[in-house]
PDB file of C-alpha atoms in Angstrom:
ATOM      1  CA  MET A 266     -80.439 -46.772 -51.202  1.00  0.00           C
ATOM      2  CA  SER A 267     -79.196 -44.104 -53.547  1.00  0.00           C
ATOM      3  CA  LYS A 268     -76.358 -44.924 -55.941  1.00  0.00           C
ATOM      4  CA  LEU A 269     -72.900 -43.354 -56.092  1.00  0.00           C
ATOM      5  CA  TYR A 270     -71.951 -42.400 -59.639  1.00  0.00           C
ATOM      6  CA  VAL A 271     -69.107 -40.886 -61.607  1.00  0.00           C
ATOM      7  CA  ARG A 272     -70.503 -39.169 -64.703  1.00  0.00           C
ATOM      8  CA  SER A 273     -69.005 -37.383 -67.700  1.00  0.00           C
ATOM      9  CA  PHE A 274     -65.465 -37.819 -66.391  1.00  0.00           C
ATOM     10  CA  SER A 275     -63.069 -37.144 -69.245  1.00  0.00           C
ATOM     11  CA  LEU A 276     -59.785 -38.991 -69.728  1.00  0.00           C
ATOM     12  CA  SER A 277     -57.023 -38.922 -72.303  1.00  0.00           C
ATOM     13  CA  LEU A 278     -56.153 -42.009 -74.340  1.00  0.00           C
ATOM     14  CA  ASP A 279     -53.303 -42.644 -71.913  1.00  0.00           C
ATOM     15  CA  GLY A 280     -55.597 -42.448 -68.881  1.00  0.00           C
ATOM     16  CA  TYR A 281     -55.018 -38.938 -67.538  1.00  0.00           C
ATOM     17  CA  GLY A 282     -57.906 -36.980 -66.035  1.00  0.00           C
ATOM     18  CA  ALA A 283     -55.937 -33.740 -65.740  1.00  0.00           C
ATOM     19  CA  GLY A 284     -52.715 -32.387 -67.154  1.00  0.00           C
ATOM     20  CA  PRO A 285     -49.597 -31.391 -65.198  1.00  0.00           C
ATOM     21  CA  ASP A 286     -48.939 -28.018 -63.543  1.00  0.00           C
ATOM     22  CA  GLN A 287     -52.463 -27.188 -62.430  1.00  0.00           C
ATOM     23  CA  SER A 288     -52.851 -23.624 -61.196  1.00  0.00           C
ATOM     24  CA  ILE A 289     -55.413 -20.867 -60.758  1.00  0.00           C
ATOM     25  CA  ASP A 290     -54.711 -19.784 -64.338  1.00  0.00           C
ATOM     26  CA  ASN A 291     -54.674 -23.348 -65.676  1.00  0.00           C
ATOM     27  CA  PRO A 292     -57.092 -25.322 -63.462  1.00  0.00           C
ATOM     28  CA  LEU A 293     -57.105 -28.470 -65.625  1.00  0.00           C
ATOM     29  CA  GLY A 294     -53.341 -28.500 -66.112  1.00  0.00           C
ATOM     30  CA  VAL A 295     -51.392 -28.215 -69.338  1.00  0.00           C
ATOM     31  CA  ASN A 296     -53.633 -29.283 -72.253  1.00  0.00           C
ATOM     32  CA  GLY A 297     -56.323 -30.396 -69.789  1.00  0.00           C
ATOM     33  CA  MET A 298     -59.033 -28.462 -71.591  1.00  0.00           C
ATOM     34  CA  SER A 299     -58.605 -30.751 -74.595  1.00  0.00           C
ATOM     35  CA  LEU A 300     -60.156 -33.604 -72.617  1.00  0.00           C
ATOM     36  CA  HIS A 301     -63.522 -31.894 -72.431  1.00  0.00           C
ATOM     37  CA  GLN A 302     -64.160 -30.720 -75.988  1.00  0.00           C
ATOM     38  CA  TRP A 303     -66.751 -33.475 -76.451  1.00  0.00           C
ATOM     39  CA  ALA A 304     -68.827 -31.938 -73.653  1.00  0.00           C
ATOM     40  CA  PHE A 305     -68.338 -28.219 -74.278  1.00  0.00           C
ATOM     41  CA  THR A 306     -70.150 -28.340 -77.619  1.00  0.00           C
ATOM     42  CA  THR A 307     -73.255 -30.182 -76.365  1.00  0.00           C
ATOM     43  CA  ARG A 308     -76.592 -28.501 -75.829  1.00  0.00           C
ATOM     44  CA  THR A 309     -76.522 -29.596 -72.168  1.00  0.00           C
ATOM     45  CA  PHE A 310     -73.274 -27.787 -71.387  1.00  0.00           C
ATOM     46  CA  GLN A 311     -74.163 -24.724 -73.441  1.00  0.00           C
ATOM     47  CA  LYS A 312     -77.376 -24.435 -71.433  1.00  0.00           C
ATOM     48  CA  MET A 313     -75.459 -24.803 -68.158  1.00  0.00           C
ATOM     49  CA  PHE A 314     -73.543 -21.636 -68.956  1.00  0.00           C
ATOM     50  CA  GLY A 315     -76.501 -19.648 -70.198  1.00  0.00           C
ATOM     51  CA  GLN A 316     -75.902 -20.152 -73.913  1.00  0.00           C
ATOM     52  CA  ASN A 317     -78.272 -21.240 -76.650  1.00  0.00           C
ATOM     53  CA  GLY A 318     -77.653 -23.925 -79.233  1.00  0.00           C
ATOM     54  CA  GLY A 319     -75.180 -26.767 -78.925  1.00  0.00           C
ATOM     55  CA  SER A 320     -75.132 -30.237 -80.416  1.00  0.00           C
ATOM     56  CA  THR A 321     -77.520 -33.075 -79.730  1.00  0.00           C
ATOM     57  CA  GLY A 322     -76.930 -36.790 -80.250  1.00  0.00           C
ATOM     58  CA  ILE A 323     -74.795 -39.347 -78.416  1.00  0.00           C
ATOM     59  CA  ASP A 324     -72.400 -36.917 -76.697  1.00  0.00           C
ATOM     60  CA  ASP A 325     -75.309 -34.833 -75.462  1.00  0.00           C
ATOM     61  CA  ASP A 326     -77.183 -37.951 -74.310  1.00  0.00           C
ATOM     62  CA  TYR A 327     -74.263 -38.825 -72.035  1.00  0.00           C
ATOM     63  CA  ALA A 328     -74.029 -35.240 -70.816  1.00  0.00           C
ATOM     64  CA  ILE A 329     -77.726 -35.360 -69.894  1.00  0.00           C
ATOM     65  CA  LEU A 330     -77.159 -38.654 -68.048  1.00  0.00           C
ATOM     66  CA  GLY A 331     -74.654 -36.873 -65.835  1.00  0.00           C
ATOM     67  CA  PHE A 332     -77.358 -34.787 -64.198  1.00  0.00           C
ATOM     68  CA  ASN A 333     -80.158 -37.357 -64.098  1.00  0.00           C
ATOM     69  CA  ASN A 334     -81.545 -37.854 -60.566  1.00  0.00           C
ATOM     70  CA  ILE A 335     -78.497 -36.316 -58.849  1.00  0.00           C
ATOM     71  CA  GLY A 336     -79.306 -34.883 -55.432  1.00  0.00           C
ATOM     72  CA  ALA A 337     -75.795 -34.137 -54.116  1.00  0.00           C
ATOM     73  CA  TRP A 338     -72.171 -34.050 -55.250  1.00  0.00           C
ATOM     74  CA  ILE A 339     -68.802 -34.920 -53.709  1.00  0.00           C
ATOM     75  CA  LEU A 340     -65.645 -33.095 -54.803  1.00  0.00           C
ATOM     76  CA  GLY A 341     -62.005 -33.313 -53.856  1.00  0.00           C
ATOM     77  CA  ARG A 342     -60.482 -30.095 -52.640  1.00  0.00           C
ATOM     78  CA  ASN A 343     -58.515 -29.686 -55.864  1.00  0.00           C
ATOM     79  CA  MET A 344     -61.788 -29.638 -57.788  1.00  0.00           C
ATOM     80  CA  PHE A 345     -63.012 -26.800 -55.591  1.00  0.00           C
ATOM     81  CA  GLY A 346     -59.922 -24.643 -55.911  1.00  0.00           C
ATOM     82  CA  PRO A 347     -56.132 -24.407 -56.240  1.00  0.00           C
ATOM     83  CA  LEU A 348     -55.413 -23.521 -52.608  1.00  0.00           C
ATOM     84  CA  ARG A 349     -53.374 -25.860 -50.391  1.00  0.00           C
ATOM     85  CA  GLY A 350     -53.008 -26.103 -46.633  1.00  0.00           C
ATOM     86  CA  PRO A 351     -55.153 -24.107 -44.185  1.00  0.00           C
ATOM     87  CA  TRP A 352     -57.681 -21.766 -45.772  1.00  0.00           C
ATOM     88  CA  PRO A 353     -56.118 -18.283 -45.682  1.00  0.00           C
ATOM     89  CA  ASP A 354     -59.589 -16.688 -45.536  1.00  0.00           C
ATOM     90  CA  ASP A 355     -63.118 -17.262 -46.845  1.00  0.00           C
ATOM     91  CA  SER A 356     -62.714 -15.332 -50.105  1.00  0.00           C
ATOM     92  CA  TRP A 357     -62.303 -18.337 -52.436  1.00  0.00           C
ATOM     93  CA  LYS A 358     -65.736 -19.752 -53.320  1.00  0.00           C
ATOM     94  CA  GLY A 359     -64.898 -22.013 -56.250  1.00  0.00           C
ATOM     95  CA  TRP A 360     -64.149 -21.687 -59.944  1.00  0.00           C
ATOM     96  CA  TRP A 361     -67.722 -21.016 -61.055  1.00  0.00           C
ATOM     97  CA  GLY A 362     -68.681 -17.521 -59.909  1.00  0.00           C
ATOM     98  CA  ASP A 363     -71.778 -16.683 -57.891  1.00  0.00           C
ATOM     99  CA  THR A 364     -73.966 -19.370 -59.511  1.00  0.00           C
ATOM    100  CA  PRO A 365     -72.162 -22.753 -59.656  1.00  0.00           C
ATOM    101  CA  PRO A 366     -73.618 -25.392 -61.988  1.00  0.00           C
ATOM    102  CA  TYR A 367     -74.516 -27.911 -59.248  1.00  0.00           C
ATOM    103  CA  HIS A 368     -77.818 -26.511 -57.903  1.00  0.00           C
ATOM    104  CA  CYS A 369     -77.766 -28.877 -54.903  1.00  0.00           C
ATOM    105  CA  PRO A 370     -75.551 -29.621 -51.871  1.00  0.00           C
ATOM    106  CA  VAL A 371     -71.853 -30.234 -52.638  1.00  0.00           C
ATOM    107  CA  PHE A 372     -69.507 -31.896 -50.135  1.00  0.00           C
ATOM    108  CA  VAL A 373     -65.836 -30.944 -50.487  1.00  0.00           C
ATOM    109  CA  LEU A 374     -63.185 -33.261 -49.020  1.00  0.00           C
ATOM    110  CA  THR A 375     -60.512 -31.360 -47.121  1.00  0.00           C
ATOM    111  CA  HIS A 376     -58.214 -31.642 -44.102  1.00  0.00           C
ATOM    112  CA  TYR A 377     -59.092 -28.132 -42.971  1.00  0.00           C
ATOM    113  CA  ALA A 378     -62.443 -27.063 -41.561  1.00  0.00           C
ATOM    114  CA  ARG A 379     -64.376 -24.206 -43.084  1.00  0.00           C
ATOM    115  CA  PRO A 380     -67.965 -22.923 -42.709  1.00  0.00           C
ATOM    116  CA  SER A 381     -70.463 -23.910 -45.383  1.00  0.00           C
ATOM    117  CA  ILE A 382     -70.993 -21.486 -48.268  1.00  0.00           C
ATOM    118  CA  VAL A 383     -74.475 -20.808 -49.617  1.00  0.00           C
ATOM    119  CA  MET A 384     -74.336 -19.794 -53.287  1.00  0.00           C
ATOM    120  CA  GLU A 385     -76.934 -18.620 -55.770  1.00  0.00           C
ATOM    121  CA  GLY A 386     -78.962 -21.181 -57.713  1.00  0.00           C
ATOM    122  CA  GLY A 387     -79.319 -23.743 -54.927  1.00  0.00           C
ATOM    123  CA  THR A 388     -75.676 -24.793 -54.473  1.00  0.00           C
ATOM    124  CA  THR A 389     -74.290 -25.011 -50.945  1.00  0.00           C
ATOM    125  CA  PHE A 390     -70.678 -26.074 -50.399  1.00  0.00           C
ATOM    126  CA  HIS A 391     -70.020 -28.097 -47.244  1.00  0.00           C
ATOM    127  CA  PHE A 392     -66.480 -28.956 -46.143  1.00  0.00           C
ATOM    128  CA  VAL A 393     -65.859 -32.454 -44.794  1.00  0.00           C
ATOM    129  CA  THR A 394     -62.740 -33.183 -42.744  1.00  0.00           C
ATOM    130  CA  ASP A 395     -63.427 -36.734 -41.540  1.00  0.00           C
ATOM    131  CA  GLY A 396     -63.031 -38.765 -44.707  1.00  0.00           C
ATOM    132  CA  ILE A 397     -64.755 -40.168 -47.759  1.00  0.00           C
ATOM    133  CA  GLU A 398     -67.298 -42.342 -45.943  1.00  0.00           C
ATOM    134  CA  SER A 399     -68.481 -39.436 -43.816  1.00  0.00           C
ATOM    135  CA  ALA A 400     -68.817 -37.290 -46.953  1.00  0.00           C
ATOM    136  CA  LEU A 401     -70.859 -40.014 -48.651  1.00  0.00           C
ATOM    137  CA  GLU A 402     -73.136 -40.444 -45.641  1.00  0.00           C
ATOM    138  CA  ARG A 403     -73.783 -36.715 -45.464  1.00  0.00           C
ATOM    139  CA  ALA A 404     -74.294 -36.492 -49.227  1.00  0.00           C
ATOM    140  CA  ARG A 405     -76.831 -39.318 -49.201  1.00  0.00           C
ATOM    141  CA  ASP A 406     -78.741 -37.676 -46.378  1.00  0.00           C
ATOM    142  CA  ALA A 407     -78.773 -34.386 -48.276  1.00  0.00           C
ATOM    143  CA  ALA A 408     -79.766 -36.075 -51.553  1.00  0.00           C
ATOM    144  CA  ASP A 409     -83.027 -37.215 -49.940  1.00  0.00           C
ATOM    145  CA  GLY A 410     -83.381 -40.425 -51.946  1.00  0.00           C
ATOM    146  CA  LYS A 411     -81.700 -39.209 -55.119  1.00  0.00           C
ATOM    147  CA  ASP A 412     -78.268 -40.353 -56.269  1.00  0.00           C
ATOM    148  CA  VAL A 413     -74.866 -38.875 -55.433  1.00  0.00           C
ATOM    149  CA  ARG A 414     -72.238 -37.929 -58.023  1.00  0.00           C
ATOM    150  CA  VAL A 415     -68.492 -37.854 -57.433  1.00  0.00           C
ATOM    151  CA  GLY A 416     -67.229 -35.022 -59.577  1.00  0.00           C
ATOM    152  CA  GLY A 417     -63.516 -35.710 -59.127  1.00  0.00           C
ATOM    153  CA  GLY A 418     -60.695 -35.269 -59.233  1.00  0.00           C
ATOM    154  CA  VAL A 419     -58.766 -38.418 -60.027  1.00  0.00           C
ATOM    155  CA  SER A 420     -57.513 -38.986 -56.463  1.00  0.00           C
ATOM    156  CA  THR A 421     -61.021 -38.694 -55.012  1.00  0.00           C
ATOM    157  CA  ILE A 422     -62.505 -41.103 -57.551  1.00  0.00           C
ATOM    158  CA  LYS A 423     -59.745 -43.626 -56.865  1.00  0.00           C
ATOM    159  CA  GLN A 424     -60.328 -43.458 -53.119  1.00  0.00           C
ATOM    160  CA  TYR A 425     -64.006 -44.284 -53.578  1.00  0.00           C
ATOM    161  CA  MET A 426     -63.192 -47.039 -56.065  1.00  0.00           C
ATOM    162  CA  HIS A 427     -60.640 -48.665 -53.754  1.00  0.00           C
ATOM    163  CA  ALA A 428     -63.343 -48.653 -51.070  1.00  0.00           C
ATOM    164  CA  ARG A 429     -65.751 -50.317 -53.550  1.00  0.00           C
ATOM    165  CA  LEU A 430     -68.254 -47.512 -52.991  1.00  0.00           C
ATOM    166  CA  ILE A 431     -68.761 -46.305 -56.571  1.00  0.00           C
ATOM    167  CA  ASP A 432     -71.577 -48.192 -58.261  1.00  0.00           C
ATOM    168  CA  GLU A 433     -71.011 -46.982 -61.822  1.00  0.00           C
ATOM    169  CA  LEU A 434     -68.697 -44.742 -63.833  1.00  0.00           C
ATOM    170  CA  HIS A 435     -69.220 -43.017 -67.150  1.00  0.00           C
ATOM    171  CA  LEU A 436     -65.789 -42.264 -68.613  1.00  0.00           C
ATOM    172  CA  ALA A 437     -65.407 -40.230 -71.792  1.00  0.00           C
ATOM    173  CA  ILE A 438     -62.107 -41.094 -73.479  1.00  0.00           C
ATOM    174  CA  SER A 439     -61.021 -38.152 -75.619  1.00  0.00           C
ATOM    175  CA  PRO A 440     -58.774 -38.777 -78.674  1.00  0.00           C
ATOM    176  CA  VAL A 441     -55.754 -36.978 -77.207  1.00  0.00           C
ATOM    177  CA  PHE A 442     -52.601 -37.901 -75.277  1.00  0.00           C
ATOM    178  CA  LEU A 443     -51.434 -35.868 -72.273  1.00  0.00           C
ATOM    179  CA  GLY A 444     -48.292 -37.838 -71.444  1.00  0.00           C
ATOM    180  CA  GLN A 445     -48.325 -36.853 -67.777  1.00  0.00           C
ATOM    181  CA  GLY A 446     -50.653 -35.575 -65.084  1.00  0.00           C
ATOM    182  CA  GLU A 447     -53.112 -37.492 -62.893  1.00  0.00           C
ATOM    183  CA  ASN A 448     -53.724 -41.017 -64.172  1.00  0.00           C
ATOM    184  CA  LEU A 449     -56.955 -42.742 -63.173  1.00  0.00           C
ATOM    185  CA  PHE A 450     -55.707 -46.257 -63.931  1.00  0.00           C
ATOM    186  CA  ALA A 451     -52.337 -46.104 -62.153  1.00  0.00           C
ATOM    187  CA  ASP A 452     -52.149 -48.358 -59.081  1.00  0.00           C
ATOM    188  CA  ILE A 453     -55.718 -49.594 -59.386  1.00  0.00           C
ATOM    189  CA  ASP A 454     -56.912 -53.053 -60.434  1.00  0.00           C
ATOM    190  CA  LEU A 455     -60.432 -52.662 -61.761  1.00  0.00           C
ATOM    191  CA  LEU A 456     -60.989 -56.393 -62.181  1.00  0.00           C
ATOM    192  CA  SER A 457     -60.057 -57.275 -58.612  1.00  0.00           C
ATOM    193  CA  LEU A 458     -62.342 -54.494 -57.379  1.00  0.00           C
ATOM    194  CA  GLY A 459     -65.220 -56.018 -59.328  1.00  0.00           C
ATOM    195  CA  TYR A 460     -65.591 -53.428 -62.094  1.00  0.00           C
ATOM    196  CA  LYS A 461     -66.499 -54.410 -65.647  1.00  0.00           C
ATOM    197  CA  CYS A 462     -67.247 -52.480 -68.829  1.00  0.00           C
ATOM    198  CA  ARG A 463     -70.990 -52.707 -69.428  1.00  0.00           C
ATOM    199  CA  GLU A 464     -71.374 -50.352 -72.377  1.00  0.00           C
ATOM    200  CA  HIS A 465     -69.205 -48.560 -74.913  1.00  0.00           C
ATOM    201  CA  MET A 466     -70.099 -46.188 -77.691  1.00  0.00           C
ATOM    202  CA  SER A 467     -67.965 -43.948 -79.865  1.00  0.00           C
ATOM    203  CA  THR A 468     -68.441 -40.586 -81.550  1.00  0.00           C
ATOM    204  CA  PRO A 469     -65.871 -38.463 -83.428  1.00  0.00           C
ATOM    205  CA  ASN A 470     -65.286 -36.620 -80.140  1.00  0.00           C
ATOM    206  CA  ALA A 471     -65.014 -39.384 -77.521  1.00  0.00           C
ATOM    207  CA  THR A 472     -65.439 -43.051 -76.663  1.00  0.00           C
ATOM    208  CA  HIS A 473     -67.999 -43.385 -73.897  1.00  0.00           C
ATOM    209  CA  LEU A 474     -67.589 -46.225 -71.399  1.00  0.00           C
ATOM    210  CA  ILE A 475     -70.015 -47.318 -68.704  1.00  0.00           C
ATOM    211  CA  ILE A 476     -68.103 -49.256 -66.047  1.00  0.00           C
ATOM    212  CA  ALA A 477     -70.132 -50.884 -63.275  1.00  0.00           C
ATOM    213  CA  ARG A 478     -69.321 -52.811 -60.123  1.00  0.00           C
ATOM    214  CA  ASP A 479     -70.765 -56.292 -59.595  1.00  0.00           C
ATOM    215  CA  GLY A 480     -72.824 -56.881 -56.480  1.00  0.00           C
TER     216      GLY A 480
END
């Protein structure tokens, strides 16, 4: 069976995966962009956005890992866009323009139904209203033997962790404090859920942790 992974998920030193006051103009919240500086400079991320150059080395190795053998993604609604409640119309198609960086099926958790959206570059957004397990089942079917990646946000990752469905997480701890926002470690006991740190490696930009679930 395919694995369910979290990859390249950036956190602050105090455990926040996004800053406060997220909005359409500030999608990662106040100071949220600072969490991802380790990734933005890598060759992998520069290539994703059509740029040349970028750094190689440990940070880039972990960025590459994030896309290895991934056949489908799962996102929380907040990762797809800033809208709340019923969809006002079908105009919002994500943060990424006509060609999102996923290039495979993406399953968006929401309480409100919406038709699938076919984008350029192989990405199709599907909207799932019947919970995390249904989204995972559909994602695994769509991945056709490849693995599934949970892209976030914090609430979505925690739901899958509480259900003991995530097999492994790569967390990139950036050397910044946010003070408030969405905290991955609040109200979750990693030890009781069977998660242990299997690998850690540091660069000037981030400390990379691989956290895996036993069994």
